[in-house]
Coordinates of C-alpha atoms in Angstrom, one line a residue:
X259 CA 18.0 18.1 5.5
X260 CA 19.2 19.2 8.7
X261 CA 22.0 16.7 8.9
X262 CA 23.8 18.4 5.6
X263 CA 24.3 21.5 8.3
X264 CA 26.5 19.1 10.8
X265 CA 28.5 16.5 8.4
X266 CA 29.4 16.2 4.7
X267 CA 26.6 14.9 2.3
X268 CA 29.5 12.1 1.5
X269 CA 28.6 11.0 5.3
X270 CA 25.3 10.8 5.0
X271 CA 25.0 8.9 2.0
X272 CA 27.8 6.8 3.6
X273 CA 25.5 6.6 6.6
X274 CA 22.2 5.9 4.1
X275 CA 23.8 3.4 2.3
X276 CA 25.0 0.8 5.5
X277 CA 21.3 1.3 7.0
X278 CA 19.8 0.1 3.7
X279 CA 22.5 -2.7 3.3
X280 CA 22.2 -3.8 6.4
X281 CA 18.6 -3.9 6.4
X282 CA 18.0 -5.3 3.2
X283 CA 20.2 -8.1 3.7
X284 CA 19.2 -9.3 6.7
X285 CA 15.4 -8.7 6.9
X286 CA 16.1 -11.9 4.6
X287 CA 16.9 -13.7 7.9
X288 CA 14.9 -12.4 10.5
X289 CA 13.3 -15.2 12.6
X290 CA 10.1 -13.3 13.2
X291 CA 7.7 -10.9 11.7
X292 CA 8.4 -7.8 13.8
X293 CA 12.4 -7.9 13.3
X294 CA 11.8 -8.4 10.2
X295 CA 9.5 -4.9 9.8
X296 CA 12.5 -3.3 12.0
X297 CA 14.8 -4.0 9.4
X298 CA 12.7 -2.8 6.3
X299 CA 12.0 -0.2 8.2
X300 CA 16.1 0.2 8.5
X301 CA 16.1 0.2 4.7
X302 CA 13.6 2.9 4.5
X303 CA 15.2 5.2 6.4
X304 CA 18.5 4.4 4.3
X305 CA 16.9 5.4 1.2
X306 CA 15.8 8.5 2.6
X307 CA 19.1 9.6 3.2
X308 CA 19.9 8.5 0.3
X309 CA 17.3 10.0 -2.2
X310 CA 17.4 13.6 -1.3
X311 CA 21.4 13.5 -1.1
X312 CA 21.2 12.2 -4.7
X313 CA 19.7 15.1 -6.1
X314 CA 21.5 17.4 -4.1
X315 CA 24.8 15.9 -4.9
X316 CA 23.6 17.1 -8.6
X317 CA 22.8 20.5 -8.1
X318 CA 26.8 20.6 -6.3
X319 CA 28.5 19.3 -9.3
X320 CA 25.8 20.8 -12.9
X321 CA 23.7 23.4 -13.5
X322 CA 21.4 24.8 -16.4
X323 CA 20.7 21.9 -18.3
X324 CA 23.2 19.7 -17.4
X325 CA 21.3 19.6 -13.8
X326 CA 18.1 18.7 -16.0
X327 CA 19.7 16.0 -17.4
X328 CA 21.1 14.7 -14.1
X329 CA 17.7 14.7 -12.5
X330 CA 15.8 12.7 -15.0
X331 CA 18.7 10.3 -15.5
X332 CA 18.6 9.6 -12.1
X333 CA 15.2 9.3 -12.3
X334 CA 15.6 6.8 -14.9
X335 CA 18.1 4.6 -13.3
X336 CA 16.0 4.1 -9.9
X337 CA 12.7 2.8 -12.3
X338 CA 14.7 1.2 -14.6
X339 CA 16.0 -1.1 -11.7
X340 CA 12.6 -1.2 -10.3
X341 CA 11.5 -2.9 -13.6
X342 CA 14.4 -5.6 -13.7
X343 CA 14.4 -6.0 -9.9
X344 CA 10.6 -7.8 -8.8
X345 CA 11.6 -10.4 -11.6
X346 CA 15.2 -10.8 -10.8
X347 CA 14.2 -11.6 -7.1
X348 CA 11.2 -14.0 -7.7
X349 CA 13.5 -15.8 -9.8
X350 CA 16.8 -16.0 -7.2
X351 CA 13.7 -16.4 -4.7
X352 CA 12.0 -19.5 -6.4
X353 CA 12.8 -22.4 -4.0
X354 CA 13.2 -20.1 -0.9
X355 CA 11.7 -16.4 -0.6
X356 CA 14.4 -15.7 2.0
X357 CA 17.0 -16.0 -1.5
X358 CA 15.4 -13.0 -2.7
X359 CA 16.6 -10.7 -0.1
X360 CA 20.3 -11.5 -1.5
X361 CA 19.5 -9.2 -4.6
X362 CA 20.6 -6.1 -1.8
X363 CA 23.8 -7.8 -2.1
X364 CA 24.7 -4.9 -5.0
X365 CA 24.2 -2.2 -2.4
X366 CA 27.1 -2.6 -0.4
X367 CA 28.8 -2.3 -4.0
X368 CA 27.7 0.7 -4.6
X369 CA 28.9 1.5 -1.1
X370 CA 32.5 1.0 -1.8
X371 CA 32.1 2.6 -5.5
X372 CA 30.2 5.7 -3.3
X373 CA 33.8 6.0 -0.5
X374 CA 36.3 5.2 -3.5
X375 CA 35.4 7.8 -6.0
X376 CA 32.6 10.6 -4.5
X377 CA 34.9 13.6 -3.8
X378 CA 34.1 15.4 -0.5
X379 CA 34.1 18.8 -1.7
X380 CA 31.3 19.9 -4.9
X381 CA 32.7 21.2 -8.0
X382 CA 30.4 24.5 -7.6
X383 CA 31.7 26.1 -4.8
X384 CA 29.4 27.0 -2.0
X385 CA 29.8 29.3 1.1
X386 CA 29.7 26.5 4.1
X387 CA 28.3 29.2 6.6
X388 CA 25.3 29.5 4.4
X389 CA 24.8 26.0 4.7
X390 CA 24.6 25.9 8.3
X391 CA 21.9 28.4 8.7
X392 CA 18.4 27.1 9.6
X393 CA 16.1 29.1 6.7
X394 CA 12.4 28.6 6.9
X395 CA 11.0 26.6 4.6
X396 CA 10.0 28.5 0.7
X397 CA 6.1 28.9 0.3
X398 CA 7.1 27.2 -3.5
X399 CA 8.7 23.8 -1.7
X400 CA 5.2 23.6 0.5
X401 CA 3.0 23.9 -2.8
X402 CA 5.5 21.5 -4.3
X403 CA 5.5 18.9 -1.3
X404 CA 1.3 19.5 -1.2
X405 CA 1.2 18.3 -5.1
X406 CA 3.7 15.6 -4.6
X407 CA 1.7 13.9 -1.8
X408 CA -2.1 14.6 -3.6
X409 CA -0.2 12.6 -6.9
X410 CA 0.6 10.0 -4.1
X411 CA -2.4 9.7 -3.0
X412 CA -4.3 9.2 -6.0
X413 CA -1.6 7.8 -8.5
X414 CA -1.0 5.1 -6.0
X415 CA -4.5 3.3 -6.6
X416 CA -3.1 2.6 -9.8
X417 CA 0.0 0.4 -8.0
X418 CA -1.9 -1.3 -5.1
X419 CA -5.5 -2.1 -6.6
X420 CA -3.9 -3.5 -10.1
X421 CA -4.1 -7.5 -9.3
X422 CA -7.9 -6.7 -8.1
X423 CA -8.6 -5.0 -11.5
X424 CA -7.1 -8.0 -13.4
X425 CA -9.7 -10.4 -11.8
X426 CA -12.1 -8.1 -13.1
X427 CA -10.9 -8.6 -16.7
X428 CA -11.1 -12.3 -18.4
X429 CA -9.2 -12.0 -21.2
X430 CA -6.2 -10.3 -19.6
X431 CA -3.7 -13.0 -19.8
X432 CA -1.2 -14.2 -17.2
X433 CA 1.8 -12.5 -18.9
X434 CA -0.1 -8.9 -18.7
X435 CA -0.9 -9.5 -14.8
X436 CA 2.6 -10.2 -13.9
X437 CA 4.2 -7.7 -15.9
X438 CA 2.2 -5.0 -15.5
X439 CA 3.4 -2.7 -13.2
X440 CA 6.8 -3.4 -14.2
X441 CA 5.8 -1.6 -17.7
X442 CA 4.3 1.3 -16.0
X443 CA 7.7 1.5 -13.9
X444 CA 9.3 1.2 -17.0
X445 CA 7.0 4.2 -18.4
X446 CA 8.6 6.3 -15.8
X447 CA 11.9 5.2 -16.7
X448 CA 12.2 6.6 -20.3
X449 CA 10.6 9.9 -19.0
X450 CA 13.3 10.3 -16.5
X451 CA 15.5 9.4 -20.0
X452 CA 13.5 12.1 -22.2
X453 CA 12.3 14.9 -19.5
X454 CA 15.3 17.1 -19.9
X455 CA 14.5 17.1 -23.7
X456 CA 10.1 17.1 -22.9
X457 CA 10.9 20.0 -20.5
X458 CA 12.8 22.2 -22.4
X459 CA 10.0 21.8 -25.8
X460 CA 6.7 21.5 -23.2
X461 CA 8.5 24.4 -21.1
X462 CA 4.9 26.3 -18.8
X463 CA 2.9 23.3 -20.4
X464 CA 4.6 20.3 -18.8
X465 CA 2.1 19.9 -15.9
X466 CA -1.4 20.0 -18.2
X467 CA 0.5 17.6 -19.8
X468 CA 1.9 15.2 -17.7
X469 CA -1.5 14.9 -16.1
X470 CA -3.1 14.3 -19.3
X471 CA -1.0 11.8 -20.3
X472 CA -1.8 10.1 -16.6
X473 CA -5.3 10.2 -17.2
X474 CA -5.3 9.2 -20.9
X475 CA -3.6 6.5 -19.7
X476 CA -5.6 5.1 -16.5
X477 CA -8.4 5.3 -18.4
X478 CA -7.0 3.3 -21.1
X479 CA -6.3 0.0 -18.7
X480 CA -9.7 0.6 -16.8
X481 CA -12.3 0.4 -19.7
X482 CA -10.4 -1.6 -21.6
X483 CA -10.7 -5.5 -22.0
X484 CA -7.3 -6.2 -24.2
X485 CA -4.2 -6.8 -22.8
X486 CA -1.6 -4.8 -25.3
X487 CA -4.5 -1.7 -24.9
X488 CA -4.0 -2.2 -21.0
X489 CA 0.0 -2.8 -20.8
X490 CA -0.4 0.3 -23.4
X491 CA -2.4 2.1 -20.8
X492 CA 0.2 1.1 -18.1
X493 CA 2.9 2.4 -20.3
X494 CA 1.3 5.9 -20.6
X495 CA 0.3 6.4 -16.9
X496 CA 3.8 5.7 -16.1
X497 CA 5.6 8.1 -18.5
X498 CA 3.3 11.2 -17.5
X499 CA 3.6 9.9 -13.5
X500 CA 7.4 10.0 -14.1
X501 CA 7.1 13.3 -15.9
X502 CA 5.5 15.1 -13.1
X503 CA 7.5 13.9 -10.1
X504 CA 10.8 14.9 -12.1
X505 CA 9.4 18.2 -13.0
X506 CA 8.4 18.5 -9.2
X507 CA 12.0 17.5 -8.1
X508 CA 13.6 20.1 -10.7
X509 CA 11.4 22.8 -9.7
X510 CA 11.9 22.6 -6.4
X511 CA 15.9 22.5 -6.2
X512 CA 15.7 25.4 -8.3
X513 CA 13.3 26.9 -5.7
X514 CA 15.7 27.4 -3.1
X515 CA 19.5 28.7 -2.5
X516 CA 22.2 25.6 -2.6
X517 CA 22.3 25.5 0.9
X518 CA 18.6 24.3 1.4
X519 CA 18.3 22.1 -1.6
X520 CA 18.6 18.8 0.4
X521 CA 15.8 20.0 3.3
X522 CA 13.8 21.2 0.3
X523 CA 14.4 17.8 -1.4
X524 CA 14.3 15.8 1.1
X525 CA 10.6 17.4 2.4
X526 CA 9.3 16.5 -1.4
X527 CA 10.0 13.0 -0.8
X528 CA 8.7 12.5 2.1
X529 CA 5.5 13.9 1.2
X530 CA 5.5 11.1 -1.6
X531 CA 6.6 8.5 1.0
X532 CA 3.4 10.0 3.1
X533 CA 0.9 9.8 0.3
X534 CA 2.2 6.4 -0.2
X535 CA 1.4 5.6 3.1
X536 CA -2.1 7.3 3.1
X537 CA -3.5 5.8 -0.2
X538 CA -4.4 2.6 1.6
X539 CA -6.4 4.5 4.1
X540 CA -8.1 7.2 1.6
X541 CA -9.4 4.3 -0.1
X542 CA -11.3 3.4 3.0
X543 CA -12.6 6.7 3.8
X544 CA -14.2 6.4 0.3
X545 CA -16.0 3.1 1.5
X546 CA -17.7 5.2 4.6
X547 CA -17.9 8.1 2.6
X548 CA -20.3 6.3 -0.1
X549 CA -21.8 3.9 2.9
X550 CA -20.1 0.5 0.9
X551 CA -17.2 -0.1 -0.7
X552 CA -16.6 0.6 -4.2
X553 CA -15.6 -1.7 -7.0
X554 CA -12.0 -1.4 -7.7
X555 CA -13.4 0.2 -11.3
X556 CA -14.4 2.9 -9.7
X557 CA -10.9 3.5 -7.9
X558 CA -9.1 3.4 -10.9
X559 CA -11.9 6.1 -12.6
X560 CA -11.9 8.1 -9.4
X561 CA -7.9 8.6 -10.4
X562 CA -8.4 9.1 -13.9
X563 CA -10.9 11.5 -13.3
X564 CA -9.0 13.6 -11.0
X565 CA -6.0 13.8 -12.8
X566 CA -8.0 15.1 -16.1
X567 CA -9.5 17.6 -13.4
X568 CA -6.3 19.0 -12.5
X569 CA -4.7 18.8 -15.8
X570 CA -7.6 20.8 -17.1
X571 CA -7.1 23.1 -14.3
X572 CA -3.9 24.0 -14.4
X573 CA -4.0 24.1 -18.3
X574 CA -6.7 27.2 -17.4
X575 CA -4.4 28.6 -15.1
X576 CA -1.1 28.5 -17.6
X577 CA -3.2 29.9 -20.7
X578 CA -4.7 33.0 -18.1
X579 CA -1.0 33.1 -16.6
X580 CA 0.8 36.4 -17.6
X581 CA 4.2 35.3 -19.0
X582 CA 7.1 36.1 -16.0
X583 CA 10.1 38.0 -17.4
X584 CA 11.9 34.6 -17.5
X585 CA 9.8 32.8 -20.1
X586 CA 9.8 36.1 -21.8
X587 CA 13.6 35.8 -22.4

């Protein structure tokens, strides 16, 4: 976020797009396990250049809806590669996993595409000694960060626990374990496709609903036995997950001026890179919490049962809301 107030966003997605280039393609070669972690770590910090510049880049060149749009086509596109990619790469990586590190081939690609045809200037103009000013942070893009990470933290079970709830479940057949999480990814995709459309019809009721839908749908592949109910539940999870973090990413690059969006942006995702990163460990704090650890069932309810919390929550809080001038008009 700070770096937009010393170069061009061109640069730093320039910049974002060598580090995760470079680091995806060689971590495939790395002769040991620590330069190997370097270099993913390289193409983390590439794709945090390169996420929040994304949607900043948007908000420089559409507004209104057009901007909606953008936002959940973008989101789309990333989940939508997400579902091809893990299959794509076990299959170029069959006889040697070191093959499947040649799939990051594509992002230099997108580098060149990136220098030939992103102009360096936005189409909405924008006063450049604005954008150089260091403005505290909006109490809105701390609430927004704060629900980002909790949705991490619990939405996350759902991602690294679902092989151990498989084993649990007999008649889930080997097509429904391996494909999974690629349908709930894919879930997320079409609701990056449809939220411009779900957001302008759902409108103050998006959030009861999109958490709804997530726990209707965890609850749905944990008590359930079948594999089209589970892949089903799977699907559902993902579209209201997908829902939420692109309403989150609307909201809060509408929150601030232009020059802020990419700090603004750019602190949402990291709060859903650090829930990410402190699922693992919540889980465990659970175990010492309850004095044992828990069967993975009760993970997957624990998520369920906190997402229907907080959809019935903030449904209470949107029907006891008085209507702001904006939704009035």
């Amino acid at each position: 976020g700070q770096l937009v107030k010393v170069m061009s966003k061109k640069t730093i997605l320039l910049i974002g797009l060598v580090l995760y280039s470079i680091g995806g393609l060689a971590a495939g070669w790395a002769q040991d396990f620590t330069n190997h972690l370097i270099l993913r770590a390289m193409v983390g910090a590439g794709a945090g250049l390169i996420s929040p510049i994304i949607t900043s880049l948007i908000t420089d060149y559409f507004q209104g809806k057009e901007r909606a749009d953008l936002v959940g086509y973008s989101f789309a596109i990333s989940h939508f590669m997400a579902v091809l990619t893990p299959p794509l790469a076990s299959m170029i990586g069959a006889h040697n996993w070191r093959n499947a590190f040649w799939i990051f081939a594509l992002a230099p690609l997108v580098l060149i595409y990136v220098m030939i045809s992103l102009p360096a200037s936005p189409r909405i103009k924008q006063d450049r000694q604005m954008e150089k000013i260091k403005t505290p942070i909006p109490s809105a893009v701390l609430g927004y960060s704060l629900a980002a990470l909790v949705m991490m933290i619990f939405f996350f079970i759902v991602v690294t626990d679902l092989p151990y709830l498989f084993e649990t479940k007999p008649g889930i057949s080997p097509i429904v374990s391996t494909f999974g999480l690629s349908v709930c990814t894919l879930g997320s995709t079409l609701a990056g496709l449809m939220f411009s459309r779900m957001y302008q019809k759902l409108k103050k009721w998006t959030v009861p609903v999109g958490l709804a839908v997530c726990a209707i749908g965890i609850f749905l592949l944990t008590f359930s036995g079948q594999g089209a109910v589970v892949l089903t539940g799977l699907l559902i999870a993902g579209l209201g997950s997908g829902l939420l973090i692109a309403l989150i990413v609307l909201a809060t690059s509408n929150a601030v001026g232009d020059a802020d969006i990419t700090s603004a942006v750019g602190g949402v995702n990291g709060a859903c890179s650090i829930g990410i990163f402190l699922s693992p460990f919540f889980q465990s704090i659970l175990s010492e919490v309850f004095g044992a650890p828990q069967s993975i069932q009760f993970n997957f309810i624990l998520s369920g049962v906190v997402s229907a919390f907080f959809a019935l929550l903030s449904l209470v809080l949107t029907v006891f809301r008085r209507r702001s001038p904006s939704e009035n008009g």
